C-alpha atoms as a printed R data frame, in Angstrom:
    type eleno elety resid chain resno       x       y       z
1   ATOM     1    CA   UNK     A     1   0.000   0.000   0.000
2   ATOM     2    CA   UNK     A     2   1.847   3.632  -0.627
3   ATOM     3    CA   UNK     A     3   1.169   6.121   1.410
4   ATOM     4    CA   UNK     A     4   0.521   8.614  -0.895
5   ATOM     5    CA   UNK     A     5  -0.767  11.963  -0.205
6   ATOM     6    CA   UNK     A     6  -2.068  12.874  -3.631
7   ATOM     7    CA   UNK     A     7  -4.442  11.377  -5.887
8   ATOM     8    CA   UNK     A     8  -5.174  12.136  -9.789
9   ATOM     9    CA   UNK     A     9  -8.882  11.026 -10.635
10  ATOM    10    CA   UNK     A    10  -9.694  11.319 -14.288
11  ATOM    11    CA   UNK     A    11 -11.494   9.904 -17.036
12  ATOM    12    CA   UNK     A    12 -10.792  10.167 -20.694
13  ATOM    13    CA   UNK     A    13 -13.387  11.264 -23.197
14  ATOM    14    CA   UNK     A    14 -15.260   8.909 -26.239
15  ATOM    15    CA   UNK     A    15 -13.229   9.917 -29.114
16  ATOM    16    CA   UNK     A    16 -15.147  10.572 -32.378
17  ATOM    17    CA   UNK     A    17 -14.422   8.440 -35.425
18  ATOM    18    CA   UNK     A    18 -16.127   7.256 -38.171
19  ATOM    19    CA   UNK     A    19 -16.476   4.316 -39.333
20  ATOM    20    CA   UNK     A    20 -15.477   3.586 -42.987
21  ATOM    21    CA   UNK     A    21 -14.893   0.584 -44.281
22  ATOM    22    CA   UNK     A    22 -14.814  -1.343 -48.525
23  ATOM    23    CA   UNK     A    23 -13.907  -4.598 -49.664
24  ATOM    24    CA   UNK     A    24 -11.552  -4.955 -52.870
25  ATOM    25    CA   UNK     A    25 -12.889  -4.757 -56.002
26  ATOM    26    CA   UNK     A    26 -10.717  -8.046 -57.118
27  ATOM    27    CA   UNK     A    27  -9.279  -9.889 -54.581
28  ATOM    28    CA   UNK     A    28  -6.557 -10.706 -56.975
29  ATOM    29    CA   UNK     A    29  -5.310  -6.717 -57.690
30  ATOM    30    CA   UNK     A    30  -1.496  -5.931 -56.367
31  ATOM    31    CA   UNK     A    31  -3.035  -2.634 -54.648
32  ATOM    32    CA   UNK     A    32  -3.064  -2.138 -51.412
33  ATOM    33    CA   UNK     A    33  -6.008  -2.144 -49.394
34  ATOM    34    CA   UNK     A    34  -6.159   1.604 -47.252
35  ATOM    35    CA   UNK     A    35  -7.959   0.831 -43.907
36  ATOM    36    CA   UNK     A    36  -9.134   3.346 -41.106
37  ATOM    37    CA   UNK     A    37  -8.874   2.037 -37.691
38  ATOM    38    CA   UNK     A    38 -12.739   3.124 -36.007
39  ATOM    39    CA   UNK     A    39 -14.596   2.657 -32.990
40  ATOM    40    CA   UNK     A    40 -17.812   2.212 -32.111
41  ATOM    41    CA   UNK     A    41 -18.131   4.525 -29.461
42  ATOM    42    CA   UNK     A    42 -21.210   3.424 -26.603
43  ATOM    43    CA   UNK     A    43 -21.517   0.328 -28.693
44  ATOM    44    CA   UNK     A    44 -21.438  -3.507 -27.367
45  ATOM    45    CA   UNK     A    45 -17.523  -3.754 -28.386
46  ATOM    46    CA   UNK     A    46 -16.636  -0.291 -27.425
47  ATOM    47    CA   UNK     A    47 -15.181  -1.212 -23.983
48  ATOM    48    CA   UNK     A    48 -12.891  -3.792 -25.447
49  ATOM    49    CA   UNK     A    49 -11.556  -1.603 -28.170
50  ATOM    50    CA   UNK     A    50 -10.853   1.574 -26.061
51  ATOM    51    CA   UNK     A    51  -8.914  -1.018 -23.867
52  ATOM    52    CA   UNK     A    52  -7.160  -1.769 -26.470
53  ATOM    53    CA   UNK     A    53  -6.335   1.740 -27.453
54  ATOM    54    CA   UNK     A    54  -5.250   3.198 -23.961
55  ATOM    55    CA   UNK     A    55  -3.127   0.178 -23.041
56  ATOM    56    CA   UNK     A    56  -0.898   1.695 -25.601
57  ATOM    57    CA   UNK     A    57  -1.757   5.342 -25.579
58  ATOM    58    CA   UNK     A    58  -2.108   5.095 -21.774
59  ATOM    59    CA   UNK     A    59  -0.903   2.007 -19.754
60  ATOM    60    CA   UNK     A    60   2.493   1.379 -21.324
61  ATOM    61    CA   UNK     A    61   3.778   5.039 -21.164
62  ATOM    62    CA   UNK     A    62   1.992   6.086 -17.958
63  ATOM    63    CA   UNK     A    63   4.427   2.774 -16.555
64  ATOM    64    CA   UNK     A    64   7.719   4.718 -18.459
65  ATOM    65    CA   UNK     A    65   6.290   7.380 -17.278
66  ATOM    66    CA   UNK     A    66   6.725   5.593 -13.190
67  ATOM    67    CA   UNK     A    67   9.961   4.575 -13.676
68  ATOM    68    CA   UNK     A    68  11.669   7.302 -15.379
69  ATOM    69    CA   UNK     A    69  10.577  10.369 -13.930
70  ATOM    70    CA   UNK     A    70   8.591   9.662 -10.768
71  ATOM    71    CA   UNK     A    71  10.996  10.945  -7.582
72  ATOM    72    CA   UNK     A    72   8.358   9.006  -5.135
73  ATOM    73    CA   UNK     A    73   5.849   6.330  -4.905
74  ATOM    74    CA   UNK     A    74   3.283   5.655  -7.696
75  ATOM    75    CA   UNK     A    75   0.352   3.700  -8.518
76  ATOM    76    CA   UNK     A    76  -2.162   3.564 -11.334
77  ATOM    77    CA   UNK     A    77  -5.470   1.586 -11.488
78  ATOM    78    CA   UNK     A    78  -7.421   1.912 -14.472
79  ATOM    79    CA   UNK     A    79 -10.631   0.374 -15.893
80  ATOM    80    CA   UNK     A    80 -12.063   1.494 -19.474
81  ATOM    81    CA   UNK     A    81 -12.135   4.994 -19.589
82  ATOM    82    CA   UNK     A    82 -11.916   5.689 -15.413
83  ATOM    83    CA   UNK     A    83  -8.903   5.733 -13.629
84  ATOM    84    CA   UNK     A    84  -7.174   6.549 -10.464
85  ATOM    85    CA   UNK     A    85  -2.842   7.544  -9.999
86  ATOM    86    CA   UNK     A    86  -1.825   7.726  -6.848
87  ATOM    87    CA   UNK     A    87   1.275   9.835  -5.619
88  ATOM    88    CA   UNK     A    88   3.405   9.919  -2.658
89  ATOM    89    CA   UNK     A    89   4.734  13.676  -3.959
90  ATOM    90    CA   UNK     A    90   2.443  16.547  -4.833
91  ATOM    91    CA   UNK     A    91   5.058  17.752  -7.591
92  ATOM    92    CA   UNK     A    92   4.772  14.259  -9.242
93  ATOM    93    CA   UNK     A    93   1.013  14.459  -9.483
94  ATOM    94    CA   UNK     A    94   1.186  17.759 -10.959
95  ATOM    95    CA   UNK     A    95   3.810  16.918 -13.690
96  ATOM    96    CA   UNK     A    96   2.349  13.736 -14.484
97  ATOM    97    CA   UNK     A    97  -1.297  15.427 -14.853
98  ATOM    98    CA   UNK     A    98   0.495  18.544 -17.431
99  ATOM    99    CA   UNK     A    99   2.303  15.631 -19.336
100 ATOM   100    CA   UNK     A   100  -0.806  13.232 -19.761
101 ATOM   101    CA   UNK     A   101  -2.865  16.013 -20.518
102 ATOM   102    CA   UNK     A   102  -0.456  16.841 -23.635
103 ATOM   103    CA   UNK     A   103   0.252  12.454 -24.000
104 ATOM   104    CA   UNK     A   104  -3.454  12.185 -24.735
105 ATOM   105    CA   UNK     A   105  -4.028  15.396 -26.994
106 ATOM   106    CA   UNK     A   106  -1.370  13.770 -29.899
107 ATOM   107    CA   UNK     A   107  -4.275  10.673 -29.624
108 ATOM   108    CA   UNK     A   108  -6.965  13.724 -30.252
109 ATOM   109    CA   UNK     A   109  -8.575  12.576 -26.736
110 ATOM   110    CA   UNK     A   110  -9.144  14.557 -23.788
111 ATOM   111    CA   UNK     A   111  -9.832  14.351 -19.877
112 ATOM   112    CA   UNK     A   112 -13.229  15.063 -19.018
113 ATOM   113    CA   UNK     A   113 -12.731  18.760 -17.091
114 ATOM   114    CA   UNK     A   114 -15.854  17.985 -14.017
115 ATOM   115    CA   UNK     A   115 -14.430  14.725 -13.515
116 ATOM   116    CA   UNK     A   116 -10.640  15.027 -13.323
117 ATOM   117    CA   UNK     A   117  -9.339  16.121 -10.381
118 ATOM   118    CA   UNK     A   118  -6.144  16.441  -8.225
119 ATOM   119    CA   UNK     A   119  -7.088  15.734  -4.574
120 ATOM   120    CA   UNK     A   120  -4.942  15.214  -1.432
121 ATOM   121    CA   UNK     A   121  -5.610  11.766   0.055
122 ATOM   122    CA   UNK     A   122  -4.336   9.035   2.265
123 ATOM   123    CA   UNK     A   123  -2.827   7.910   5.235
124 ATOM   124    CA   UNK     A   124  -1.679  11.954   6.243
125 ATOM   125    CA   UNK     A   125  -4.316  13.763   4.109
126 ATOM   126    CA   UNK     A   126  -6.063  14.056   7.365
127 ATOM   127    CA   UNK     A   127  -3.500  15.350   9.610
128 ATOM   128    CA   UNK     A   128  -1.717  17.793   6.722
129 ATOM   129    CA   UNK     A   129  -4.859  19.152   6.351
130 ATOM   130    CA   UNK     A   130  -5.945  19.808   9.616
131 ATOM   131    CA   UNK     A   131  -2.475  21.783  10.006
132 ATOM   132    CA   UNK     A   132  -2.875  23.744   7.541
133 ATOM   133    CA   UNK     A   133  -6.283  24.706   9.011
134 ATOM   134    CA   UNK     A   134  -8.506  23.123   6.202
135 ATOM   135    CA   UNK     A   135 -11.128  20.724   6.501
136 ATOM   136    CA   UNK     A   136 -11.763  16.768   6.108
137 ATOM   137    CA   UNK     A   137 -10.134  15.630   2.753
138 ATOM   138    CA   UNK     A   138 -12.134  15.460  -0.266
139 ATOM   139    CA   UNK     A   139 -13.467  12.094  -0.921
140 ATOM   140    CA   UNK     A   140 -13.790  10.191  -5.118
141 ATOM   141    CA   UNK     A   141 -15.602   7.995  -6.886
142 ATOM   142    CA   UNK     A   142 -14.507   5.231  -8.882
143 ATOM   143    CA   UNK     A   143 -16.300   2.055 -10.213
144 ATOM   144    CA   UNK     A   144 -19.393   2.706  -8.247
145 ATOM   145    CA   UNK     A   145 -18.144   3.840  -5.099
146 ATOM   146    CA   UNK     A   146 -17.272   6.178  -2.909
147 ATOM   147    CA   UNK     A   147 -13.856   6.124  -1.047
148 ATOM   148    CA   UNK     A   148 -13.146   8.439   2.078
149 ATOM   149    CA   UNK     A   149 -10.561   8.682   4.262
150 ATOM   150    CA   UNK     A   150 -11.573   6.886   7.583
151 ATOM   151    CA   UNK     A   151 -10.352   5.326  11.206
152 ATOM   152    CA   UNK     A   152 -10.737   1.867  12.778
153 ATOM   153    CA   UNK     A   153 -12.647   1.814  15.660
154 ATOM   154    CA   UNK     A   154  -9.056   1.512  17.486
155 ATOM   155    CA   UNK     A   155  -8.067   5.029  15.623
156 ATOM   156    CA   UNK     A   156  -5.990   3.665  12.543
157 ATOM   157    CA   UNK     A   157  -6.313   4.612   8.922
158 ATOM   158    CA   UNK     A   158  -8.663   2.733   6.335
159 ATOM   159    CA   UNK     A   159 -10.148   4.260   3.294
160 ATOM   160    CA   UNK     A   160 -13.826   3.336   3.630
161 ATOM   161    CA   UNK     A   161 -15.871   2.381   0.438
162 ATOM   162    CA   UNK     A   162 -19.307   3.134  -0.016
163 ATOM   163    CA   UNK     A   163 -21.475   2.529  -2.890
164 ATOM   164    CA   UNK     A   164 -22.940   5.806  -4.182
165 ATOM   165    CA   UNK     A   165 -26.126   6.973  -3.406
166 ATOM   166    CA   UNK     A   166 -27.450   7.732  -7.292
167 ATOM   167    CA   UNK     A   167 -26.476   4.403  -8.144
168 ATOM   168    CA   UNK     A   168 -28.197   2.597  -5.606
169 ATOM   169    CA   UNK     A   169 -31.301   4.885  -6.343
170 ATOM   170    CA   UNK     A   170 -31.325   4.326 -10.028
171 ATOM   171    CA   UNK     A   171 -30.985   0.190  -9.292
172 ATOM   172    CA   UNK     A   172 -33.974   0.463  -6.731
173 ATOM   173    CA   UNK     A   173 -35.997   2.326  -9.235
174 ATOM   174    CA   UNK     A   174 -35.458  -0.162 -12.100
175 ATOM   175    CA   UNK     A   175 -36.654  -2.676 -10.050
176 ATOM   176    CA   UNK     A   176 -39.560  -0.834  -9.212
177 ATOM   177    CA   UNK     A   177 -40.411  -0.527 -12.542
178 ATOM   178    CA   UNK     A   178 -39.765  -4.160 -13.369
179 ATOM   179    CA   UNK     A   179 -41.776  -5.278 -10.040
180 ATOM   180    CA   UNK     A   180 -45.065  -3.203 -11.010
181 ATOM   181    CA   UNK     A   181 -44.365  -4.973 -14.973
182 ATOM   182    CA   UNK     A   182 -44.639  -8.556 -13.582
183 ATOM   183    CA   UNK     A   183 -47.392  -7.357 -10.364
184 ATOM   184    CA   UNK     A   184 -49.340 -10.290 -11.466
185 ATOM   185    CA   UNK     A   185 -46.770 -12.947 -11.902
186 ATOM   186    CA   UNK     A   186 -46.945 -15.900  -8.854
187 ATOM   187    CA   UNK     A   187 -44.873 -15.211  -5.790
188 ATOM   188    CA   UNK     A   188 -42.526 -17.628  -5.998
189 ATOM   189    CA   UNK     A   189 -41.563 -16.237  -9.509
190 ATOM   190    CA   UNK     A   190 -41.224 -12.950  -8.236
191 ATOM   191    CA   UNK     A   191 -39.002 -14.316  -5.511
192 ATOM   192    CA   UNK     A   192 -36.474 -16.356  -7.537
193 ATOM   193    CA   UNK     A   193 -35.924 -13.156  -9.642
194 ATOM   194    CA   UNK     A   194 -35.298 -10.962  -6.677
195 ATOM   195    CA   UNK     A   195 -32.883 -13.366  -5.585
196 ATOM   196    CA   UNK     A   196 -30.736 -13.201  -8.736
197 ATOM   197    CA   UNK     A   197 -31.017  -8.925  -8.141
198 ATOM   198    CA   UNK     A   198 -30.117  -8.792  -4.610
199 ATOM   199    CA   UNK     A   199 -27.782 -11.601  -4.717
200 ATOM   200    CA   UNK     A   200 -25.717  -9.828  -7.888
201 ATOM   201    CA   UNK     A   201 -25.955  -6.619  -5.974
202 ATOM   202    CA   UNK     A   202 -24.195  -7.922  -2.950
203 ATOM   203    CA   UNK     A   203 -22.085  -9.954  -4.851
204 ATOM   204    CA   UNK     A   204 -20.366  -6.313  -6.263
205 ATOM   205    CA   UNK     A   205 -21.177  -4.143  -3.583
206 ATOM   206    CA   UNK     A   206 -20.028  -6.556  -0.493
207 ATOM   207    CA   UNK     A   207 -16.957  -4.837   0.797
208 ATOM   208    CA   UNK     A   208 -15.693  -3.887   3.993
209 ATOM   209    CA   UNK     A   209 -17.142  -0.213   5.441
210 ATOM   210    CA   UNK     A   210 -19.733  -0.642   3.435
211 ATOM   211    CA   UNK     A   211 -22.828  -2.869   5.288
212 ATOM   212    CA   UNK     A   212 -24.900   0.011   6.039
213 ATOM   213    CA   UNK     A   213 -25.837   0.584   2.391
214 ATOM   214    CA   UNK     A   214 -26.432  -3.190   2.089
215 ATOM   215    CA   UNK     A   215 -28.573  -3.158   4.670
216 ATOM   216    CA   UNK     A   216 -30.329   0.392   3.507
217 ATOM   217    CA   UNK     A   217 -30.409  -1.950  -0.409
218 ATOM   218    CA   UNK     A   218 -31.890  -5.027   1.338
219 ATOM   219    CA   UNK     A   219 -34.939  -2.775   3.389
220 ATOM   220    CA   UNK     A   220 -35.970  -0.591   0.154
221 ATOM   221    CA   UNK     A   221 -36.222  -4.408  -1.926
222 ATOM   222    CA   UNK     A   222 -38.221  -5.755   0.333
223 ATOM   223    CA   UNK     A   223 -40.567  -2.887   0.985
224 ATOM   224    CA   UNK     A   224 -40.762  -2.197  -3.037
225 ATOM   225    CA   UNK     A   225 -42.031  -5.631  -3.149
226 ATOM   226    CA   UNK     A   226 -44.613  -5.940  -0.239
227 ATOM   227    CA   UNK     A   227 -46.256  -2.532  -1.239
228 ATOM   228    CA   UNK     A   228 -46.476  -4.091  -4.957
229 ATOM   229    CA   UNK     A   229 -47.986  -7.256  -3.877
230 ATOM   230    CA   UNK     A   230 -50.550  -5.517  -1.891
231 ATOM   231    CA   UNK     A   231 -51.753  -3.652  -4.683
232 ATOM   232    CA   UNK     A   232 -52.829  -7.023  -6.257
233 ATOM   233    CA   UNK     A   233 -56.103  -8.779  -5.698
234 ATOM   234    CA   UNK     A   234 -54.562 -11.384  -2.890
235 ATOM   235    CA   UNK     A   235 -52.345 -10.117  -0.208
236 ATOM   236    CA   UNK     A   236 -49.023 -11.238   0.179
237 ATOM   237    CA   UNK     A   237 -48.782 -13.848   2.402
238 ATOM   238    CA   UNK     A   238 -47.297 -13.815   6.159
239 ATOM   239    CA   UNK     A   239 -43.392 -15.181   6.280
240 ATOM   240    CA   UNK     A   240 -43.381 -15.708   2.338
241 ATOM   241    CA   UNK     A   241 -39.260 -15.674   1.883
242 ATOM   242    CA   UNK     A   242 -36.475 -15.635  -0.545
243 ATOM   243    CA   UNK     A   243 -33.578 -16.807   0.112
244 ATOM   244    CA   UNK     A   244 -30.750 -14.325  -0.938
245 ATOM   245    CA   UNK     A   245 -27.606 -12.700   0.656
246 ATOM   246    CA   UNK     A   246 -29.815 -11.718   3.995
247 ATOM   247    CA   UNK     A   247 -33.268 -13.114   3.124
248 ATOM   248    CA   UNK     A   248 -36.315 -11.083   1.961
249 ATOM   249    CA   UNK     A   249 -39.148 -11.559   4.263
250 ATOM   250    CA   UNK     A   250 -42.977 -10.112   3.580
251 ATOM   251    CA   UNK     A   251 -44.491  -9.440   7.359
């Protein structure tokens, strides 16, 4: 784990292409066939391709970058488009931001300017801060979550994860939607496909620091689904129960 006191979030922008492609004429001709490389941005291949893209326009120089001209501590996470560099100096975040900024633009792609940030967090965010006289350090998102700096119960450092709010609240309101769609399905029916929700929910979202929002997930489910079985023409039934991470229980 580096202790690192500074922390680049940033996500790189779709790039626009278009997509243009022929097939010879003749297969036999001694021409050569002129190809453009495109993308199909927000499409069901997009994700692979723009991995492919940025582990060469990102990942392999971002590691030069590390070895060659980082004085301290580094580390980069990245997935698709998001990603997070952590540094253990404030001038290497600063450099490293200028120089990826200008590394991306000769790939005509760009950071996204509300989500790129350069925040001080870690182990000593806390403490620097509070000497300085500034207040708790700012807190990012990445992949779905929220991650803060936080204390044990016995007073040492953890970052705590939470899932964020918006994203719980969209998921709770798709299944809303999809509850009051199949109102008049049987129970058990119902249940089984609740299952597979809460169960895939947990099975991403089940991290240390972050059982409250489980908890908050499980209670919303269950209370979606009793008010939408009472709006049918037979109550739900007393105890009726799917089995899932916790159990969802009618009373």
């Amino acid at each position: 784990m580096v202790n690192n006191s500074f922390t680049c979030a940033a996500r790189i922008l779709p790039f626009k292409t278009q997509v243009e492609h022929s097939q010879p004429s003749a297969p036999a001709t001694n021409h050569p066939i002129e190809g453009e490389v495109a993308f199909c941005v927000r499409g069901v291949i997009s994700p692979l391709l723009a991995n492919l893209y940025l582990h060469y326009v990102f990942d392999l120089w971002a590691e030069r970058w590390r070895r060659r001209e980082a004085a301290g501590n580094m580390i980069i996470v990245r997935y698709a488009d998001d990603l997070i560099v952590g540094f253990e100096h404030e001038t290497d975040a600063r450099r490293f931001l200028d120089e990826m900024r200008k590394r991306l633009q000769e790939f005509a792609l760009s950071l996204h300017s509300e989500k790129t940030r350069l925040i001080e967090f870690g182990r000593f965010a806390a403490e620097n801060r509070k000497r300085r006289g500034l207040g708790k350090p700012e807190t990012f998102t990445f992949l779905g979550f929220i991650f803060i700096c936080s204390k044990t119960r016995r007073g040492k450092f953890q970052i705590k994860r939470k899932s964020r709010r918006d994203r719980m609240q969209a998921k709770l309101q798709a299944i809303k939607q999809e509850l009051r769609r199949s109102m008049h399905q049987p129970i058990p029916q119902q249940g089984r496909w609740l299952q597979q929700v809460v169960t895939g929910y947990f099975n991403y979202h089940a991290v240390p620091t972050n059982s409250s929002t489980l908890t908050a997930f499980l209670f919303h489910v269950t209370n979606l689904w009793r008010r939408t079985l009472r709006q049918r023409s037979q109550k739900a039934r007393l105890g009726t129960r799917v089995n899932g991470p916790k159990g969802l229980i009618l009373r």
